[in-house]
């Protein structure tokens, strides 16, 4: 047993790090690390740059622009990008619909969409959740009816992340109302500019616009906009949701945030003493760091197993559970660290290019809003209760 | 032992509850938040009419001369409705400090105006570097001629946005951290050298950064004895905490009610989600957290005006720790069980969560009060 990375792996990591440092625009890096709102172009420019370097879609097959990296390399790549302050990868194209098209899409769909996902010429969003469905996705009610050469889609989606930036959406809709809930569902590719598509913002309690409702009012899309076969949408959706397993724990990002927490706790003082030197807060940071280390090793054990050819199993649900809990603790401790200055609500301070005078320390403005916003991470992608149910059943046989 | 309310207290509770139910629904509150002041002056006038602003004011100054338990009853109702009007800054901290330390003239001039709803007061004490430590104050008051010149910065002054009058702490002697040398001053908003930067806080109430640059006040602006204000400040903040505890209990109650209702009506996988055992257990823990918090809020209200400063401080810190724990637990779990809807602006659960989070961060968080409690226990 050797818990260290090999020399080759370390050399690879160094190459990635140097390249990121040379190519990541400093203002994008600043925005990511200081929780200033990113603009669409921050994401798109960075993805185009990665694609140009040949690193646009590490997990894809080489023929579509992917790499032949091992699971350890893919892990290192994601970690380093997060630690260096690169914009988080938007998963909907690269991690979700891309792999589905590679596995189940028609040749024409692959030709058309995959290159545009790689460079982010298309921004995809996900049309799965509905107001009544939540974690019970199979209860969705959006309908698709074939009418001559067109599908006519009617219904409503919700929690559609960054739909305001997207020009494409992949949609689950019911094509056979008579079939069992999971059997009658199909998956469609839709241009957001199609008549009948309406996007309405949902403002969350942190004051941000990140999610949306999307309405389909008799939206007509071509017959060939369906993915694979009718009625197989549930299978594709399950494939899609289980595909992107590495990175689910967001350890790289949490490490970067831990660094930031320590910085804030060194700046903040309690009667002249840095907060990080006070026993109570020091113990909280230490406990979190230990928890994060344990999760990192658990993650590495799974990655090593994957590299050795073992398919990832439901153990990955554990990464989602612990990873999300650690992210929440981080936001909570950062909010605690600034004491009374967690209270002012100053959303302008998160605007790119704002140079007003901050209220309190310059890092304070996003901290309480982040705490409120991050309550979502134990809810989305299958709530942590659902994740525990899955583990109980699949792993423990309960 | 008797935990029941007196007949008058029951009447007060009914009044406050009815006010919130009929005039302070979620939609009405949202409208109030959008107004330029961020609160409703009309609502404030109603508070005055109902006598709610007069509870802390003695009868000889046009008030009711109620007990702190009466204040707590009102605040519990306000907590359920997430009232955004600056009741604690003016009617609890302001009236309380003036009542405790003011001269006969000061009381006669100010207290009736508070009771009638014509004066907003804010207590400017905390500073950018003081965090929650009450003696860690650097603002200076230098004696000059027949008055004082005040210079310093006050941080996150609750209700400071709209205050007509600030009660400001400053050092007439000593250095930050020392117990002696603190004094309180009455400073009108329009005083030369005083600037107020108002803003909303994360829960939708208002606060301000207040800067004093050579603000001149006369000797008659001194509130209480020169140099000996810390015990008064501690008492005022302890009373503020007791008020917040009561408010938090009301907010927790509302949030638990909503969550329970959601568990019974929201269906997933063909059944109400309340039929899932794990959610039942979460809900039971939230129920327990609320009851524990209520017990400590009752204790805090009972001890808020205790003549025994140590007993008071211990009870208040103990209550703040429990309130902080319960608020965090109930707030987080309520959002989790509501799912995405719990973190949207258009639904009230998220706003209750934000108010509870704010309360935990006000006048010292759970960590601070745990340390204070331990210190007080060691001293006793």
Coordinates of N, CA, C and O in Angstrom, one line a residue, chain A residues 217-385:
Chain A
X217 N -45.3 25.7 -23.5 CA -46.7 25.9 -23.9 C -46.8 25.4 -25.3 O -46.5 26.2 -26.3
X218 N -47.2 24.2 -25.5 CA -47.3 23.6 -26.9 C -46.1 23.9 -27.7 O -46.1 24.4 -28.8
X219 N -44.9 23.5 -27.2 CA -43.7 23.8 -27.9 C -43.5 22.7 -28.9 O -43.5 21.5 -28.6
X220 N -43.2 23.1 -30.1 CA -43.1 22.1 -31.2 C -41.6 22.0 -31.6 O -41.0 22.9 -32.0
X221 N -41.1 20.7 -31.5 CA -39.7 20.5 -31.8 C -39.7 19.3 -32.8 O -40.6 18.5 -32.9
X222 N -38.6 19.2 -33.6 CA -38.6 18.2 -34.7 C -38.6 16.8 -34.1 O -38.2 16.5 -33.0
X223 N -39.1 15.9 -34.9 CA -39.3 14.5 -34.5 C -37.9 13.8 -34.1 O -37.9 13.0 -33.2
X224 N -36.8 14.3 -34.7 CA -35.5 13.7 -34.4 C -34.9 14.4 -33.2 O -33.7 14.1 -32.9
X225 N -35.6 15.2 -32.5 CA -35.1 15.8 -31.3 C -35.1 14.9 -30.1 O -34.7 15.2 -29.0
X226 N -35.7 13.7 -30.3 CA -35.8 12.7 -29.2 C -34.4 12.0 -29.1 O -33.7 11.8 -30.1
X227 N -34.0 11.7 -27.8 CA -32.8 11.0 -27.6 C -33.1 9.5 -27.6 O -34.0 9.1 -26.9
X228 N -32.4 8.7 -28.4 CA -32.6 7.2 -28.4 C -34.0 6.9 -28.7 O -34.6 7.5 -29.6
X229 N -34.6 5.9 -27.9 CA -35.9 5.4 -28.2 C -36.9 6.0 -27.3 O -36.6 6.4 -26.2
X230 N -38.2 6.2 -27.8 CA -39.3 6.6 -26.9 C -39.4 5.6 -25.8 O -39.2 4.4 -25.9
X231 N -39.8 6.2 -24.6 CA -40.0 5.3 -23.5 C -38.8 4.9 -22.7 O -38.8 4.3 -21.7
X232 N -37.6 5.3 -23.2 CA -36.3 4.9 -22.6 C -35.7 6.0 -21.8 O -34.6 6.0 -21.3
X233 N -36.5 7.1 -21.7 CA -35.9 8.3 -21.1 C -35.5 8.1 -19.6 O -34.5 8.7 -19.2
X234 N -36.2 7.3 -18.9 CA -35.8 7.0 -17.5 C -34.4 6.3 -17.4 O -33.6 6.7 -16.6
X235 N -34.2 5.4 -18.3 CA -32.9 4.7 -18.4 C -31.8 5.7 -18.6 O -30.8 5.7 -18.0
X236 N -32.0 6.6 -19.6 CA -31.0 7.6 -19.9 C -30.8 8.5 -18.8 O -29.7 8.9 -18.5
X237 N -31.9 8.9 -18.1 CA -31.8 9.8 -17.0 C -31.0 9.2 -15.9 O -30.1 9.9 -15.3
X238 N -31.2 7.9 -15.6 CA -30.5 7.3 -14.6 C -29.0 7.2 -14.9 O -28.1 7.4 -14.1
X239 N -28.7 6.9 -16.2 CA -27.3 6.8 -16.7 C -26.7 8.2 -16.5 O -25.6 8.3 -16.0
X240 N -27.4 9.2 -16.9 CA -26.9 10.6 -16.8 C -26.6 11.0 -15.3 O -25.6 11.5 -15.0
X241 N -27.5 10.6 -14.4 CA -27.4 11.1 -13.0 C -26.2 10.3 -12.3 O -25.6 10.8 -11.4
X242 N -26.0 9.1 -12.8 CA -25.0 8.3 -12.1 C -23.6 8.4 -12.8 O -22.6 7.9 -12.3
X243 N -23.6 9.1 -14.0 CA -22.4 9.1 -14.8 C -21.2 9.9 -14.1 O -20.1 9.4 -14.0
X244 N -21.6 11.1 -13.7 CA -20.6 12.0 -13.2 C -20.4 11.8 -11.7 O -20.9 12.4 -10.9
X245 N -19.5 10.8 -11.4 CA -19.3 10.5 -10.0 C -18.1 11.2 -9.4 O -18.2 11.6 -8.3
X246 N -17.0 11.2 -10.2 CA -15.9 11.9 -9.6 C -16.3 13.4 -9.5 O -17.0 13.9 -10.3
X247 N -15.8 14.0 -8.5 CA -16.1 15.5 -8.3 C -17.3 15.7 -7.5 O -17.6 16.9 -7.2
X248 N -18.1 14.7 -7.3 CA -19.4 14.9 -6.5 C -19.1 15.5 -5.1 O -19.9 16.2 -4.6
X249 N -17.9 15.1 -4.6 CA -17.6 15.5 -3.2 C -17.1 16.9 -3.1 O -17.0 17.5 -2.1
X250 N -16.7 17.5 -4.3 CA -16.2 18.8 -4.4 C -15.1 19.1 -3.4 O -15.1 20.2 -2.7
X251 N -14.1 18.2 -3.3 CA -13.1 18.3 -2.3 C -12.1 19.5 -2.6 O -11.7 20.2 -1.7
X252 N -11.8 19.6 -3.9 CA -10.9 20.7 -4.3 C -11.4 22.1 -3.9 O -10.7 22.9 -3.3
X253 N -12.7 22.2 -4.2 CA -13.3 23.5 -3.8 C -13.3 23.7 -2.3 O -13.1 24.8 -1.8
X254 N -13.7 22.6 -1.5 CA -13.7 22.7 -0.1 C -12.3 23.1 0.5 O -12.2 23.8 1.4
X255 N -11.3 22.5 -0.2 CA -9.9 22.8 0.3 C -9.6 24.3 0.1 O -9.1 25.0 0.9
X256 N -10.0 24.8 -1.1 CA -9.8 26.3 -1.3 C -10.6 27.1 -0.3 O -10.1 28.1 0.1
X257 N -11.8 26.7 0.0 CA -12.7 27.4 0.9 C -12.1 27.3 2.3 O -12.2 28.3 3.1
X258 N -11.5 26.2 2.7 CA -10.9 26.0 4.0 C -9.7 27.1 4.2 O -9.6 27.7 5.2
X259 N -9.0 27.2 3.1 CA -7.9 28.2 3.1 C -8.5 29.6 3.3 O -7.9 30.4 4.1
X260 N -9.6 29.9 2.7 CA -10.2 31.2 2.8 C -10.7 31.4 4.2 O -10.6 32.4 4.8
X261 N -11.3 30.3 4.8 CA -11.8 30.4 6.2 C -10.7 30.7 7.1 O -10.8 31.6 8.0
X262 N -9.5 30.1 6.9 CA -8.4 30.3 7.8 C -7.9 31.8 7.6 O -7.5 32.4 8.6
X263 N -7.9 32.2 6.4 CA -7.5 33.6 6.2 C -8.5 34.6 7.0 O -8.0 35.5 7.7
X264 N -9.8 34.4 6.8 CA -10.7 35.2 7.5 C -10.6 35.1 9.0 O -10.6 36.1 9.7
X265 N -10.4 33.9 9.5 CA -10.2 33.7 10.9 C -8.9 34.3 11.5 O -8.8 34.5 12.7
X266 N -8.0 34.5 10.6 CA -6.7 35.2 11.0 C -6.9 36.7 11.1 O -6.3 37.4 11.9
X267 N -7.7 37.2 10.2 CA -8.0 38.7 10.1 C -8.9 39.1 11.2 O -8.7 40.2 11.8
X268 N -9.9 38.3 11.5 CA -10.8 38.7 12.6 C -10.2 38.5 13.9 O -9.4 37.6 14.2
X269 N -10.5 39.4 14.8 CA -9.9 39.4 16.2 C -11.0 39.3 17.3 O -12.1 39.9 17.1
X270 N -10.6 38.7 18.4 CA -11.4 38.7 19.6 C -10.6 39.4 20.6 O -9.6 38.9 21.1
X271 N -11.0 40.6 21.0 CA -10.2 41.4 22.0 C -8.8 41.5 21.6 O -7.9 41.3 22.4
X272 N -8.5 41.7 20.3 CA -7.1 41.8 19.8 C -6.5 40.5 19.4 O -5.4 40.6 18.8
X273 N -7.0 39.4 19.8 CA -6.4 38.1 19.5 C -7.0 37.6 18.2 O -8.3 37.6 18.1
X274 N -6.2 37.1 17.2 CA -6.8 36.5 16.0 C -7.8 35.4 16.4 O -7.5 34.5 17.2
X275 N -8.9 35.4 15.7 CA -10.0 34.4 16.0 C -9.4 32.9 15.9 O -9.8 32.0 16.7
X276 N -8.5 32.8 14.9 CA -8.0 31.4 14.7 C -7.1 30.9 15.8 O -6.9 29.7 16.0
X277 N -6.7 31.8 16.7 CA -5.9 31.4 17.9 C -6.8 31.2 19.1 O -6.3 30.9 20.2
X278 N -8.1 31.4 19.0 CA -9.0 31.2 20.2 C -9.4 29.7 20.2 O -9.6 29.1 19.2
X279 N -9.3 29.1 21.4 CA -9.5 27.7 21.5 C -10.8 27.2 20.8 O -10.8 26.2 20.1
X280 N -11.9 27.9 21.0 CA -13.2 27.4 20.5 C -13.2 27.3 19.0 O -13.5 26.3 18.4
X281 N -12.8 28.4 18.4 CA -12.8 28.4 16.9 C -11.7 27.6 16.3 O -12.0 26.9 15.3
X282 N -10.6 27.6 16.9 CA -9.5 26.7 16.4 C -9.9 25.3 16.4 O -9.6 24.5 15.4
X283 N -10.7 24.9 17.4 CA -11.1 23.5 17.5 C -12.1 23.2 16.4 O -12.1 22.1 15.8
X284 N -12.9 24.1 16.1 CA -13.9 23.9 15.0 C -13.3 23.8 13.7 O -13.7 22.9 12.9
X285 N -12.3 24.6 13.4 CA -11.5 24.5 12.1 C -10.8 23.2 12.1 O -10.8 22.5 11.0
X286 N -10.2 22.8 13.2 CA -9.4 21.5 13.2 C -10.4 20.3 12.9 O -10.1 19.5 12.1
X287 N -11.5 20.4 13.5 CA -12.5 19.3 13.3 C -12.9 19.2 11.9 O -13.0 18.1 11.3
X288 N -13.2 20.3 11.3 CA -13.6 20.3 9.9 C -12.5 19.8 9.0 O -12.7 19.1 8.0
X289 N -11.2 20.3 9.3 CA -10.1 19.9 8.4 C -9.9 18.3 8.5 O -9.6 17.7 7.5
X290 N -10.1 17.8 9.7 CA -10.0 16.3 9.8 C -11.0 15.6 9.0 O -10.8 14.6 8.3
X291 N -12.2 16.1 9.1 CA -13.4 15.5 8.4 C -13.1 15.6 6.9 O -13.4 14.6 6.2
X292 N -12.6 16.7 6.4 CA -12.3 16.9 5.0 C -11.2 15.9 4.6 O -11.2 15.3 3.5
X293 N -10.2 15.7 5.4 CA -9.1 14.8 5.1 C -9.6 13.4 5.0 O -9.3 12.6 4.1
X294 N -10.5 13.0 5.9 CA -11.1 11.7 5.9 C -11.9 11.5 4.6 O -11.8 10.4 3.9
X295 N -12.6 12.5 4.2 CA -13.4 12.4 3.0 C -12.5 12.3 1.7 O -12.7 11.6 0.8
X296 N -11.4 13.1 1.8 CA -10.5 13.0 0.7 C -9.9 11.6 0.5 O -9.8 11.1 -0.6
X297 N -9.5 11.0 1.6 CA -9.0 9.7 1.5 C -10.0 8.6 1.1 O -9.7 7.7 0.3
X298 N -11.2 8.8 1.6 CA -12.3 7.9 1.2 C -12.5 8.0 -0.3 O -12.7 7.0 -1.1
X299 N -12.5 9.3 -0.8 CA -12.6 9.5 -2.2 C -11.5 8.9 -3.0 O -11.7 8.2 -4.0
X300 N -10.3 9.1 -2.5 CA -9.1 8.5 -3.2 C -9.2 7.0 -3.2 O -8.8 6.3 -4.2
X301 N -9.7 6.4 -2.2 CA -9.8 4.9 -2.2 C -10.8 4.5 -3.3 O -10.6 3.5 -4.0
X302 N -11.8 5.2 -3.5 CA -12.8 4.9 -4.5 C -12.2 5.1 -5.9 O -12.4 4.3 -6.8
X303 N -11.4 6.2 -6.0 CA -10.8 6.5 -7.3 C -9.8 5.4 -7.7 O -9.7 4.9 -8.8
X304 N -9.0 5.0 -6.6 CA -8.0 3.9 -6.9 C -8.7 2.6 -7.3 O -8.2 1.9 -8.2
X305 N -9.8 2.3 -6.7 CA -10.6 1.1 -7.1 C -11.1 1.2 -8.5 O -11.0 0.2 -9.3
X306 N -11.5 2.4 -8.9 CA -11.9 2.6 -10.2 C -10.8 2.5 -11.2 O -10.9 1.9 -12.3
X307 N -9.6 3.0 -10.9 CA -8.4 2.9 -11.7 C -8.1 1.4 -11.9 O -7.6 1.0 -13.0
X308 N -8.3 0.6 -10.8 CA -8.0 -0.8 -10.9 C -9.1 -1.6 -11.6 O -9.1 -2.8 -11.7
X309 N -10.1 -0.9 -12.2 CA -11.1 -1.5 -13.0 C -12.4 -1.9 -12.3 O -13.3 -2.5 -12.9
X310 N -12.5 -1.5 -11.0 CA -13.8 -1.8 -10.4 C -14.8 -0.6 -10.6 O -14.4 0.5 -10.5
X311 N -16.0 -1.0 -11.1 CA -17.0 0.0 -11.4 C -17.4 0.7 -10.1 O -17.5 0.0 -9.1
X312 N -17.6 2.0 -10.1 CA -18.0 2.7 -8.9 C -19.4 2.3 -8.5 O -20.3 2.1 -9.4
X313 N -19.6 2.0 -7.2 CA -21.0 1.6 -6.8 C -21.7 2.7 -6.0 O -21.3 3.8 -6.2
X314 N -22.6 2.2 -5.2 CA -23.4 3.2 -4.5 C -22.6 3.9 -3.4 O -23.0 4.8 -2.8
X315 N -21.3 3.4 -3.2 CA -20.5 4.1 -2.2 C -20.3 5.6 -2.5 O -20.1 6.4 -1.6
X316 N -20.4 5.9 -3.8 CA -20.3 7.3 -4.2 C -21.4 8.2 -3.5 O -21.2 9.4 -3.4
X317 N -22.5 7.6 -3.1 CA -23.5 8.4 -2.5 C -23.0 9.0 -1.2 O -23.4 10.0 -0.7
X318 N -22.1 8.2 -0.6 CA -21.5 8.6 0.7 C -20.7 9.9 0.4 O -20.7 10.8 1.2
X319 N -20.1 10.0 -0.8 CA -19.3 11.2 -1.1 C -20.2 12.4 -1.2 O -19.9 13.6 -0.8
X320 N -21.4 12.2 -1.8 CA -22.4 13.3 -1.9 C -22.8 13.7 -0.5 O -22.9 14.9 -0.2
X321 N -23.1 12.8 0.4 CA -23.6 13.1 1.7 C -22.5 13.9 2.5 O -22.8 15.0 3.0
X322 N -21.3 13.3 2.6 CA -20.3 14.0 3.4 C -19.8 15.3 2.8 O -19.6 16.3 3.4
X323 N -19.6 15.2 1.5 CA -19.1 16.4 0.7 C -20.1 17.6 0.9 O -19.6 18.7 1.2
X324 N -21.4 17.3 0.8 CA -22.3 18.4 1.0 C -22.4 19.0 2.4 O -22.5 20.2 2.6
X325 N -22.3 18.0 3.4 CA -22.3 18.5 4.8 C -21.0 19.3 5.1 O -21.1 20.3 5.8
X326 N -19.9 18.9 4.5 CA -18.7 19.7 4.7 C -18.8 21.1 4.1 O -18.4 22.1 4.7
X327 N -19.4 21.1 2.9 CA -19.5 22.5 2.3 C -20.4 23.4 3.1 O -20.2 24.6 3.2
X328 N -21.4 22.8 3.7 CA -22.3 23.6 4.6 C -21.6 24.1 5.8 O -21.8 25.2 6.2
X329 N -20.8 23.2 6.4 CA -20.1 23.6 7.6 C -19.1 24.7 7.3 O -19.0 25.7 8.1
X330 N -18.5 24.6 6.2 CA -17.6 25.7 5.8 C -18.3 27.1 5.7 O -17.8 28.1 6.2
X331 N -19.4 27.1 5.0 CA -20.1 28.4 4.9 C -20.6 28.9 6.3 O -20.6 30.0 6.5
X332 N -21.0 27.9 7.1 CA -21.4 28.3 8.4 C -20.3 28.9 9.3 O -20.5 29.9 9.9
X333 N -19.1 28.3 9.2 CA -18.0 28.8 10.0 C -17.5 30.1 9.5 O -17.1 31.0 10.2
X334 N -17.6 30.3 8.2 CA -17.2 31.6 7.6 C -18.1 32.7 8.1 O -17.7 33.8 8.4
X335 N -19.4 32.4 8.1 CA -20.4 33.4 8.6 C -20.1 33.7 10.0 O -20.1 34.8 10.5
X336 N -19.9 32.6 10.8 CA -19.6 32.8 12.2 C -18.4 33.7 12.5 O -18.3 34.5 13.4
X337 N -17.4 33.5 11.6 CA -16.1 34.1 11.8 C -16.2 35.6 11.7 O -15.4 36.3 12.4
X338 N -17.1 36.2 10.9 CA -17.1 37.6 10.8 C -18.0 38.3 11.9 O -18.2 39.5 11.9
X339 N -18.6 37.4 12.8 CA -19.4 38.0 13.9 C -20.5 38.9 13.4 O -21.2 38.5 12.5
X340 N -20.6 40.1 14.0 CA -21.8 40.9 13.7 C -21.8 41.3 12.2 O -22.8 41.7 11.7
X341 N -20.6 41.4 11.6 CA -20.6 41.8 10.2 C -21.1 40.7 9.2 O -21.1 40.9 8.0
X342 N -21.6 39.6 9.8 CA -22.4 38.7 8.9 C -23.8 39.3 8.6 O -24.4 38.8 7.6
X343 N -24.2 40.3 9.4 CA -25.6 40.7 9.3 C -25.9 41.7 8.1 O -26.9 41.6 7.5
X344 N -25.0 42.7 7.8 CA -25.4 43.6 6.7 C -25.6 42.8 5.4 O -24.8 41.9 5.1
X345 N -26.7 43.2 4.7 CA -27.0 42.6 3.4 C -26.6 43.6 2.3 O -27.2 44.6 2.2
X346 N -25.5 43.3 1.6 CA -25.0 44.2 0.6 C -24.7 43.5 -0.7 O -23.6 43.2 -1.0
X347 N -25.8 43.2 -1.4 CA -25.7 42.4 -2.6 C -24.8 43.1 -3.7 O -24.2 42.4 -4.5
X348 N -24.7 44.4 -3.7 CA -23.9 45.1 -4.7 C -22.5 44.6 -4.7 O -21.8 44.6 -5.7
X349 N -22.0 44.3 -3.4 CA -20.6 43.9 -3.3 C -20.3 42.6 -4.0 O -19.1 42.3 -4.2
X350 N -21.3 41.9 -4.5 CA -21.0 40.7 -5.3 C -21.1 40.9 -6.8 O -20.8 40.0 -7.5
X351 N -21.4 42.2 -7.2 CA -21.4 42.5 -8.6 C -20.0 42.6 -9.1 O -19.2 43.2 -8.5
X352 N -19.8 42.0 -10.3 CA -18.4 42.2 -10.9 C -18.2 43.7 -11.1 O -19.1 44.4 -11.6
X353 N -17.1 44.2 -10.8 CA -16.7 45.6 -11.0 C -17.2 46.6 -10.0 O -17.0 47.8 -10.2
X354 N -17.9 46.1 -8.9 CA -18.3 47.0 -7.9 C -17.1 47.6 -7.2 O -16.3 46.8 -6.7
X355 N -17.0 48.9 -7.0 CA -16.0 49.4 -6.2 C -16.4 50.4 -5.1 O -15.8 51.3 -4.8
X356 N -17.6 50.1 -4.5 CA -18.1 50.9 -3.4 C -17.3 50.5 -2.2 O -16.5 49.7 -2.1
X357 N -17.7 51.2 -1.1 CA -17.0 51.0 0.2 C -17.7 49.8 0.9 O -18.9 49.9 1.0
X358 N -17.0 48.7 1.2 CA -17.7 47.6 1.9 C -18.2 48.0 3.2 O -17.8 49.0 3.8
X359 N -19.2 47.2 3.7 CA -19.7 47.4 5.1 C -18.9 46.4 5.9 O -19.1 45.2 5.7
X360 N -18.0 46.9 6.8 CA -17.2 46.0 7.5 C -16.1 45.5 6.7 O -15.7 46.1 5.7
X361 N -15.5 44.3 7.0 CA -14.3 43.8 6.2 C -14.8 43.4 4.8 O -15.9 43.1 4.5
X362 N -13.9 43.6 3.8 CA -14.2 43.4 2.4 C -14.7 42.0 2.0 O -15.3 41.8 1.0
X363 N -14.3 41.0 2.9 CA -14.7 39.6 2.6 C -16.1 39.3 3.1 O -16.6 38.2 2.9
X364 N -16.7 40.2 3.9 CA -17.9 39.8 4.7 C -19.2 39.6 3.9 O -20.0 38.7 4.1
X365 N -19.3 40.5 2.8 CA -20.6 40.5 2.2 C -21.2 39.2 1.7 O -22.4 38.9 1.9
X366 N -20.4 38.3 1.1 CA -21.1 37.1 0.6 C -21.3 36.0 1.6 O -22.0 35.0 1.3
X367 N -20.8 36.2 2.9 CA -20.7 35.0 3.7 C -22.1 34.5 4.3 O -22.3 33.3 4.2
X368 N -22.9 35.4 4.8 CA -24.2 34.9 5.2 C -25.1 34.5 4.0 O -25.7 33.4 4.1
X369 N -25.1 35.2 2.9 CA -25.8 34.7 1.7 C -25.4 33.4 1.3 O -26.2 32.5 0.9
X370 N -24.1 33.1 1.3 CA -23.6 31.8 0.9 C -24.1 30.7 1.9 O -24.5 29.6 1.5
X371 N -24.1 31.0 3.2 CA -24.7 30.1 4.2 C -26.1 29.7 3.8 O -26.5 28.6 3.8
X372 N -26.9 30.8 3.5 CA -28.3 30.5 3.1 C -28.4 29.7 1.8 O -29.1 28.7 1.7
X373 N -27.6 30.1 0.8 CA -27.6 29.4 -0.5 C -27.2 28.0 -0.4 O -27.8 27.1 -1.0
X374 N -26.2 27.7 0.5 CA -25.7 26.3 0.5 C -26.5 25.3 1.3 O -26.2 24.2 1.3
X375 N -27.7 25.8 1.8 CA -28.6 24.8 2.3 C -29.1 23.9 1.1 O -29.6 22.8 1.4
X376 N -28.9 24.4 -0.1 CA -29.4 23.6 -1.2 C -28.6 22.3 -1.5 O -29.1 21.4 -2.0
X377 N -27.3 22.3 -1.0 CA -26.5 21.2 -1.5 C -26.9 19.8 -0.8 O -26.5 18.8 -1.4
X378 N -27.6 19.9 0.3 CA -28.1 18.6 0.8 C -29.5 18.3 0.3 O -30.1 17.3 0.7
X379 N -30.0 19.2 -0.5 CA -31.3 18.9 -1.1 C -31.2 18.5 -2.6 O -31.9 17.5 -3.0
X380 N -30.4 19.2 -3.4 CA -30.4 18.9 -4.8 C -29.7 17.5 -5.1 O -29.1 17.0 -4.3
X381 N -29.9 17.1 -6.4 CA -29.3 15.9 -6.8 C -29.7 14.6 -6.0 O -28.9 13.7 -5.9
X382 N -30.9 14.6 -5.5 CA -31.4 13.6 -4.7 C -31.0 14.0 -3.2 O -29.8 14.0 -2.9
X383 N -32.0 14.3 -2.4 CA -31.7 14.9 -1.1 C -30.8 13.9 -0.3 O -30.8 12.7 -0.6
X384 N -30.1 14.3 0.7 CA -29.3 13.4 1.5 C -30.1 12.3 2.2 O -29.6 11.2 2.4
X385 N -31.4 12.6 2.5 CA -32.2 11.6 3.0 C -32.4 10.4 2.0 O -32.3 9.2 2.3

